[in-house]
């Protein structure tokens, strides 16, 4: 951890997001230092050495100051949230949620005063402990178990532990902004799958009811941020009417791709490269 480096990165994030909007640049630089220091004071470390930074940030300005850039508040908040997320990641800290930034007015402040506070949206140590709780999976998951994702694709449940969330390192990635980065887990226990909500922001529902933990039965409908996942079990596997799930942003396979190099023309199937016509500019074989 480099406190001075984090301060510099937070100051840079503030300057890039608000530098053209806030009149008093000196106050902005000072609040960057104070915000970084407060984030470090509020950071909490778990027993595995992971340190979680606060994910809720509020900056308050005198009403006259914030009125100068009121029309640009949404863009400024989004830009600052992105900059702070990068600063946090670059300096070895973790977040349980993407930073949420609020820029607000406070009539008790002087015209050149900016106040910064930060806090955790939820207990990061409780989240960490939940993530690290032994899943107690069976040797193998229930045979023929699967999820129908959004009514369009199937996801075979062939592993005893399945992570579901927005982050790309989850087994089942749900590319929707209201899905938490690590939203839920499926844990194979005693021949059944148990759904566990990982302290998500939006919660997890089964058949319309909010759940923290639920033993799934075929036909159960899991809802995460409006996305429906229907749990099924069939010895013959998922229905053929739904194609297999593929993660968002997956690179297409190049196995059957044909490029111009595959179509090189050779005058004679037995000809050597040196016998091919030469390019008059490069003295290399044409093709």
PDB file of N, CA and C in Angstrom, residues 44-52 92-94 125 127-129 131-132 182:
ATOM      1  N   UNK A  44     -11.069  -1.617   5.346  1.00  0.00           N
ATOM      2  CA  UNK A  44     -11.124  -2.724   6.297  1.00  0.00           C
ATOM      3  C   UNK A  44     -10.479  -3.953   5.663  1.00  0.00           C
ATOM      4  N   UNK A  45      -9.662  -4.658   6.451  1.00  0.00           N
ATOM      5  CA  UNK A  45      -8.912  -5.814   5.957  1.00  0.00           C
ATOM      6  C   UNK A  45      -9.476  -7.100   6.552  1.00  0.00           C
ATOM      7  N   UNK A  46      -9.552  -8.143   5.704  1.00  0.00           N
ATOM      8  CA  UNK A  46     -10.033  -9.430   6.199  1.00  0.00           C
ATOM      9  C   UNK A  46      -8.860 -10.308   6.596  1.00  0.00           C
ATOM     10  N   UNK A  47      -9.155 -11.538   7.016  1.00  0.00           N
ATOM     11  CA  UNK A  47      -8.095 -12.413   7.522  1.00  0.00           C
ATOM     12  C   UNK A  47      -7.239 -13.015   6.416  1.00  0.00           C
ATOM     13  N   UNK A  48      -7.558 -12.707   5.167  1.00  0.00           N
ATOM     14  CA  UNK A  48      -6.729 -13.162   4.057  1.00  0.00           C
ATOM     15  C   UNK A  48      -5.864 -12.040   3.502  1.00  0.00           C
ATOM     16  N   UNK A  49      -5.886 -10.894   4.182  1.00  0.00           N
ATOM     17  CA  UNK A  49      -5.038  -9.791   3.757  1.00  0.00           C
ATOM     18  C   UNK A  49      -5.631  -8.917   2.679  1.00  0.00           C
ATOM     19  N   UNK A  50      -6.884  -9.150   2.321  1.00  0.00           N
ATOM     20  CA  UNK A  50      -7.550  -8.294   1.338  1.00  0.00           C
ATOM     21  C   UNK A  50      -8.068  -7.047   2.044  1.00  0.00           C
ATOM     22  N   UNK A  51      -7.833  -5.882   1.450  1.00  0.00           N
ATOM     23  CA  UNK A  51      -8.261  -4.625   2.053  1.00  0.00           C
ATOM     24  C   UNK A  51      -9.328  -3.990   1.168  1.00  0.00           C
ATOM     25  N   UNK A  52     -10.493  -3.723   1.761  1.00  0.00           N
ATOM     26  CA  UNK A  52     -11.635  -3.202   1.022  1.00  0.00           C
ATOM     27  C   UNK A  52     -11.795  -1.703   1.289  1.00  0.00           C
ATOM     28  N   UNK A  92      -3.889  -1.612  -4.995  1.00  0.00           N
ATOM     29  CA  UNK A  92      -4.013  -2.865  -4.254  1.00  0.00           C
ATOM     30  C   UNK A  92      -5.213  -2.988  -3.349  1.00  0.00           C
ATOM     31  N   UNK A  93      -6.171  -2.081  -3.458  1.00  0.00           N
ATOM     32  CA  UNK A  93      -7.384  -2.184  -2.657  1.00  0.00           C
ATOM     33  C   UNK A  93      -8.475  -2.885  -3.457  1.00  0.00           C
ATOM     34  N   UNK A  94      -9.492  -3.375  -2.756  1.00  0.00           N
ATOM     35  CA  UNK A  94     -10.615  -4.047  -3.401  1.00  0.00           C
ATOM     36  C   UNK A  94     -11.906  -3.338  -3.058  1.00  0.00           C
ATOM     37  N   UNK A 125     -16.367  -7.129   5.577  1.00  0.00           N
ATOM     38  CA  UNK A 125     -15.847  -8.336   6.231  1.00  0.00           C
ATOM     39  C   UNK A 125     -16.912  -9.431   6.260  1.00  0.00           C
ATOM     40  N   UNK A 127     -19.172  -9.731   3.951  1.00  0.00           N
ATOM     41  CA  UNK A 127     -19.164 -10.189   2.557  1.00  0.00           C
ATOM     42  C   UNK A 127     -18.008 -11.149   2.316  1.00  0.00           C
ATOM     43  N   UNK A 128     -16.819 -10.793   2.816  1.00  0.00           N
ATOM     44  CA  UNK A 128     -15.644 -11.629   2.643  1.00  0.00           C
ATOM     45  C   UNK A 128     -15.844 -12.985   3.305  1.00  0.00           C
ATOM     46  N   UNK A 129     -16.399 -12.974   4.524  1.00  0.00           N
ATOM     47  CA  UNK A 129     -16.617 -14.233   5.232  1.00  0.00           C
ATOM     48  C   UNK A 129     -17.619 -15.115   4.487  1.00  0.00           C
ATOM     49  N   UNK A 131     -18.155 -15.122   1.252  1.00  0.00           N
ATOM     50  CA  UNK A 131     -17.486 -15.655   0.072  1.00  0.00           C
ATOM     51  C   UNK A 131     -16.558 -16.807   0.426  1.00  0.00           C
ATOM     52  N   UNK A 132     -15.960 -16.748   1.629  1.00  0.00           N
ATOM     53  CA  UNK A 132     -14.980 -17.755   2.016  1.00  0.00           C
ATOM     54  C   UNK A 132     -15.592 -18.924   2.776  1.00  0.00           C
ATOM     55  N   UNK A 182     -20.330  -9.949  -7.750  1.00  0.00           N
ATOM     56  CA  UNK A 182     -20.424 -11.322  -7.250  1.00  0.00           C
ATOM     57  C   UNK A 182     -21.778 -11.423  -6.566  1.00  0.00           C
TER      58      UNK A 182
END
